[in-house]
């Protein structure tokens, strides 16, 4: 089996590929529709059990796909029906309806009646439509989500924005989504990711002239290859020295977690810079492998990489951070409270790792716009791009399906799970990324690999695991990184 490509197609890229294939290459649109319907029919056959199949069809080509799926299944002896949700029929939908009626496929108008359990196929709107939904589709989605039985979406669940994953209203909750040639960002970015179910990418012969990868998935095989190229090091000095500027009195744990994760991710040396004797004592008591020294004007001069921010909750502990952001040439991961000290873009090698609330605060302070956590979560891709623009850094926007953004590309993490939703998980992520930077990965490669490894470590744990469990699991992931993932 060939590997699916990591590149994701936006709404405009998918439309341009359709035009090129049909107009430029001369592949008839009905041929593409038949191929798409055959792929969806096979998935429907596997998903339905002994249930009938009801295809809810909109007025355009997505609706034509749905009617064709019902026709193909009808020909295979499956009880299948198509339901037209609007009186308007696009030309290709009209052709499919005429053919289906000649072959005896039941065609009805409006939503199905009765209480029979069925496999419901979402053929309402497709990739080209942008939510929020209008009627009758909003009501149809609500009706379908309230019905028992499995659900399959054609191309993208109705109600999800294909480009952003935003769901500004109801969205069809699919068990399986069959999309074509390339997957779409909205199927992998929160919140759309939750409604997409299992994503199946079917190659139906659409060809694109646009080879850009402005939006992509983090490829587990590419991560495994990057990790395999890292030198194991014959002594600790060859695996990098990570310095951590973190830990205030009363909150030393964040620095401990970042340091422990950096060690588990292969850093040869980790030194925590703190001027507080209480913090120094607690760090050494909790983690004797870590070194501690006073912060000084240039924190941890011997370190090649920095982590800045974990546990720096007191303002007096953040004095001097704007200059450190601007002037220190070492690669650095900035997290937590340190993000509030970023005053300008930098050309230094930086990775920032905000969660949505931190992202909203940073965007509000730097853009003058009213960014809220809800706004960030409503369009995570736009938020990640905006953060890159105002900081000059590689951005890791944390959350389910974490995003990694540079000036040119946004990559979506496929790994991760509920066990990562625990205090200190983000501190561990910062330490992992820093360790990989110390082992000579670039900020982009280190961020992508770190996010994927951190997510894969979380998948090995159950809910109730604590952050140090995540750090410990990182070592096992790095020892034998998987080249595949169910969400890729």
PDB file of N, CA, C and O in Angstrom, residues 331-365:
ATOM      1  N   UNK A 331      19.358  28.814  20.265  1.00  0.00           N
ATOM      2  CA  UNK A 331      17.984  28.331  20.078  1.00  0.00           C
ATOM      3  C   UNK A 331      17.280  28.249  21.427  1.00  0.00           C
ATOM      4  O   UNK A 331      17.895  27.891  22.442  1.00  0.00           O
ATOM      5  N   UNK A 332      15.995  28.593  21.441  1.00  0.00           N
ATOM      6  CA  UNK A 332      15.282  28.620  22.719  1.00  0.00           C
ATOM      7  C   UNK A 332      13.817  28.300  22.515  1.00  0.00           C
ATOM      8  O   UNK A 332      13.217  28.657  21.499  1.00  0.00           O
ATOM      9  N   UNK A 333      13.252  27.630  23.518  1.00  0.00           N
ATOM     10  CA  UNK A 333      11.817  27.358  23.586  1.00  0.00           C
ATOM     11  C   UNK A 333      11.237  28.275  24.653  1.00  0.00           C
ATOM     12  O   UNK A 333      11.665  28.228  25.814  1.00  0.00           O
ATOM     13  N   UNK A 334      10.270  29.092  24.271  1.00  0.00           N
ATOM     14  CA  UNK A 334       9.619  30.024  25.197  1.00  0.00           C
ATOM     15  C   UNK A 334       8.213  29.531  25.476  1.00  0.00           C
ATOM     16  O   UNK A 334       7.455  29.217  24.553  1.00  0.00           O
ATOM     17  N   UNK A 335       7.881  29.521  26.780  1.00  0.00           N
ATOM     18  CA  UNK A 335       6.618  28.911  27.192  1.00  0.00           C
ATOM     19  C   UNK A 335       6.049  29.689  28.381  1.00  0.00           C
ATOM     20  O   UNK A 335       6.739  30.488  29.029  1.00  0.00           O
ATOM     21  N   UNK A 336       4.779  29.451  28.650  1.00  0.00           N
ATOM     22  CA  UNK A 336       4.119  29.884  29.893  1.00  0.00           C
ATOM     23  C   UNK A 336       4.270  31.387  30.117  1.00  0.00           C
ATOM     24  O   UNK A 336       4.066  32.184  29.211  1.00  0.00           O
ATOM     25  N   UNK A 337       4.641  31.776  31.333  1.00  0.00           N
ATOM     26  CA  UNK A 337       4.651  33.192  31.711  1.00  0.00           C
ATOM     27  C   UNK A 337       5.628  34.022  30.890  1.00  0.00           C
ATOM     28  O   UNK A 337       5.439  35.238  30.735  1.00  0.00           O
ATOM     29  N   UNK A 338       6.667  33.402  30.345  1.00  0.00           N
ATOM     30  CA  UNK A 338       7.642  34.159  29.553  1.00  0.00           C
ATOM     31  C   UNK A 338       7.034  34.719  28.283  1.00  0.00           C
ATOM     32  O   UNK A 338       7.539  35.708  27.728  1.00  0.00           O
ATOM     33  N   UNK A 339       5.953  34.141  27.809  1.00  0.00           N
ATOM     34  CA  UNK A 339       5.339  34.623  26.566  1.00  0.00           C
ATOM     35  C   UNK A 339       4.855  36.063  26.711  1.00  0.00           C
ATOM     36  O   UNK A 339       4.826  36.813  25.736  1.00  0.00           O
ATOM     37  N   UNK A 340       4.493  36.454  27.927  1.00  0.00           N
ATOM     38  CA  UNK A 340       4.014  37.816  28.145  1.00  0.00           C
ATOM     39  C   UNK A 340       5.131  38.839  28.005  1.00  0.00           C
ATOM     40  O   UNK A 340       4.852  40.046  27.898  1.00  0.00           O
ATOM     41  N   UNK A 341       6.382  38.416  27.992  1.00  0.00           N
ATOM     42  CA  UNK A 341       7.517  39.331  27.898  1.00  0.00           C
ATOM     43  C   UNK A 341       8.012  39.520  26.467  1.00  0.00           C
ATOM     44  O   UNK A 341       9.000  40.219  26.245  1.00  0.00           O
ATOM     45  N   UNK A 342       7.350  38.904  25.504  1.00  0.00           N
ATOM     46  CA  UNK A 342       7.751  39.065  24.101  1.00  0.00           C
ATOM     47  C   UNK A 342       7.225  40.406  23.600  1.00  0.00           C
ATOM     48  O   UNK A 342       6.022  40.643  23.570  1.00  0.00           O
ATOM     49  N   UNK A 343       8.138  41.285  23.211  1.00  0.00           N
ATOM     50  CA  UNK A 343       7.749  42.635  22.827  1.00  0.00           C
ATOM     51  C   UNK A 343       7.878  42.908  21.338  1.00  0.00           C
ATOM     52  O   UNK A 343       7.319  43.890  20.837  1.00  0.00           O
ATOM     53  N   UNK A 344       8.609  42.083  20.605  1.00  0.00           N
ATOM     54  CA  UNK A 344       8.847  42.355  19.192  1.00  0.00           C
ATOM     55  C   UNK A 344       9.253  41.057  18.498  1.00  0.00           C
ATOM     56  O   UNK A 344       9.689  40.103  19.147  1.00  0.00           O
ATOM     57  N   UNK A 345       9.140  41.011  17.159  1.00  0.00           N
ATOM     58  CA  UNK A 345       9.628  39.834  16.436  1.00  0.00           C
ATOM     59  C   UNK A 345      11.146  39.717  16.577  1.00  0.00           C
ATOM     60  O   UNK A 345      11.847  40.706  16.782  1.00  0.00           O
ATOM     61  N   UNK A 346      11.636  38.502  16.473  1.00  0.00           N
ATOM     62  CA  UNK A 346      13.071  38.275  16.575  1.00  0.00           C
ATOM     63  C   UNK A 346      13.543  37.425  15.406  1.00  0.00           C
ATOM     64  O   UNK A 346      12.786  36.607  14.866  1.00  0.00           O
ATOM     65  N   UNK A 347      14.802  37.627  15.047  1.00  0.00           N
ATOM     66  CA  UNK A 347      15.409  36.784  14.024  1.00  0.00           C
ATOM     67  C   UNK A 347      16.176  35.624  14.641  1.00  0.00           C
ATOM     68  O   UNK A 347      16.728  34.786  13.918  1.00  0.00           O
ATOM     69  N   UNK A 348      16.202  35.551  15.972  1.00  0.00           N
ATOM     70  CA  UNK A 348      16.892  34.454  16.653  1.00  0.00           C
ATOM     71  C   UNK A 348      16.060  33.171  16.527  1.00  0.00           C
ATOM     72  O   UNK A 348      14.846  33.217  16.328  1.00  0.00           O
ATOM     73  N   UNK A 349      16.703  32.017  16.622  1.00  0.00           N
ATOM     74  CA  UNK A 349      15.978  30.740  16.488  1.00  0.00           C
ATOM     75  C   UNK A 349      15.098  30.481  17.704  1.00  0.00           C
ATOM     76  O   UNK A 349      15.602  30.175  18.786  1.00  0.00           O
ATOM     77  N   UNK A 350      13.800  30.624  17.542  1.00  0.00           N
ATOM     78  CA  UNK A 350      12.868  30.531  18.660  1.00  0.00           C
ATOM     79  C   UNK A 350      11.698  29.609  18.316  1.00  0.00           C
ATOM     80  O   UNK A 350      11.202  29.593  17.186  1.00  0.00           O
ATOM     81  N   UNK A 351      11.237  28.884  19.341  1.00  0.00           N
ATOM     82  CA  UNK A 351       9.981  28.131  19.294  1.00  0.00           C
ATOM     83  C   UNK A 351       9.154  28.612  20.474  1.00  0.00           C
ATOM     84  O   UNK A 351       9.650  28.662  21.606  1.00  0.00           O
ATOM     85  N   UNK A 352       7.903  28.994  20.232  1.00  0.00           N
ATOM     86  CA  UNK A 352       7.013  29.340  21.339  1.00  0.00           C
ATOM     87  C   UNK A 352       5.903  28.295  21.415  1.00  0.00           C
ATOM     88  O   UNK A 352       5.477  27.760  20.388  1.00  0.00           O
ATOM     89  N   UNK A 353       5.441  28.021  22.651  1.00  0.00           N
ATOM     90  CA  UNK A 353       4.491  26.915  22.853  1.00  0.00           C
ATOM     91  C   UNK A 353       3.286  27.359  23.678  1.00  0.00           C
ATOM     92  O   UNK A 353       3.072  26.859  24.784  1.00  0.00           O
ATOM     93  N   UNK A 354       2.470  28.278  23.174  1.00  0.00           N
ATOM     94  CA  UNK A 354       1.317  28.739  23.953  1.00  0.00           C
ATOM     95  C   UNK A 354       0.155  27.765  23.914  1.00  0.00           C
ATOM     96  O   UNK A 354      -0.067  27.079  22.909  1.00  0.00           O
ATOM     97  N   UNK A 355      -0.609  27.712  25.006  1.00  0.00           N
ATOM     98  CA  UNK A 355      -1.932  27.097  24.936  1.00  0.00           C
ATOM     99  C   UNK A 355      -2.907  28.186  24.471  1.00  0.00           C
ATOM    100  O   UNK A 355      -2.524  29.366  24.335  1.00  0.00           O
ATOM    101  N   UNK A 356      -4.167  27.852  24.170  1.00  0.00           N
ATOM    102  CA  UNK A 356      -5.064  28.843  23.561  1.00  0.00           C
ATOM    103  C   UNK A 356      -5.229  30.127  24.355  1.00  0.00           C
ATOM    104  O   UNK A 356      -5.266  31.218  23.774  1.00  0.00           O
ATOM    105  N   UNK A 357      -5.315  30.059  25.686  1.00  0.00           N
ATOM    106  CA  UNK A 357      -5.478  31.281  26.469  1.00  0.00           C
ATOM    107  C   UNK A 357      -4.228  32.150  26.381  1.00  0.00           C
ATOM    108  O   UNK A 357      -4.326  33.384  26.265  1.00  0.00           O
ATOM    109  N   UNK A 358      -3.043  31.531  26.441  1.00  0.00           N
ATOM    110  CA  UNK A 358      -1.805  32.300  26.292  1.00  0.00           C
ATOM    111  C   UNK A 358      -1.698  32.907  24.909  1.00  0.00           C
ATOM    112  O   UNK A 358      -1.232  34.045  24.745  1.00  0.00           O
ATOM    113  N   UNK A 359      -2.139  32.145  23.902  1.00  0.00           N
ATOM    114  CA  UNK A 359      -2.127  32.674  22.536  1.00  0.00           C
ATOM    115  C   UNK A 359      -3.023  33.898  22.425  1.00  0.00           C
ATOM    116  O   UNK A 359      -2.654  34.905  21.798  1.00  0.00           O
ATOM    117  N   UNK A 360      -4.198  33.838  23.035  1.00  0.00           N
ATOM    118  CA  UNK A 360      -5.128  34.968  22.969  1.00  0.00           C
ATOM    119  C   UNK A 360      -4.537  36.196  23.642  1.00  0.00           C
ATOM    120  O   UNK A 360      -4.643  37.323  23.124  1.00  0.00           O
ATOM    121  N   UNK A 361      -3.889  36.014  24.783  1.00  0.00           N
ATOM    122  CA  UNK A 361      -3.284  37.154  25.481  1.00  0.00           C
ATOM    123  C   UNK A 361      -2.158  37.777  24.667  1.00  0.00           C
ATOM    124  O   UNK A 361      -2.045  39.008  24.577  1.00  0.00           O
ATOM    125  N   UNK A 362      -1.315  36.936  24.083  1.00  0.00           N
ATOM    126  CA  UNK A 362      -0.198  37.452  23.290  1.00  0.00           C
ATOM    127  C   UNK A 362      -0.687  38.172  22.045  1.00  0.00           C
ATOM    128  O   UNK A 362      -0.200  39.260  21.700  1.00  0.00           O
ATOM    129  N   UNK A 363      -1.670  37.599  21.360  1.00  0.00           N
ATOM    130  CA  UNK A 363      -2.219  38.245  20.169  1.00  0.00           C
ATOM    131  C   UNK A 363      -2.907  39.558  20.514  1.00  0.00           C
ATOM    132  O   UNK A 363      -2.770  40.553  19.783  1.00  0.00           O
ATOM    133  N   UNK A 364      -3.635  39.597  21.609  1.00  0.00           N
ATOM    134  CA  UNK A 364      -4.311  40.830  22.008  1.00  0.00           C
ATOM    135  C   UNK A 364      -3.309  41.934  22.316  1.00  0.00           C
ATOM    136  O   UNK A 364      -3.482  43.091  21.905  1.00  0.00           O
ATOM    137  N   UNK A 365      -2.244  41.571  23.032  1.00  0.00           N
ATOM    138  CA  UNK A 365      -1.279  42.586  23.437  1.00  0.00           C
ATOM    139  C   UNK A 365      -0.460  43.109  22.267  1.00  0.00           C
ATOM    140  O   UNK A 365      -0.056  44.278  22.256  1.00  0.00           O
TER     141      UNK A 365
END
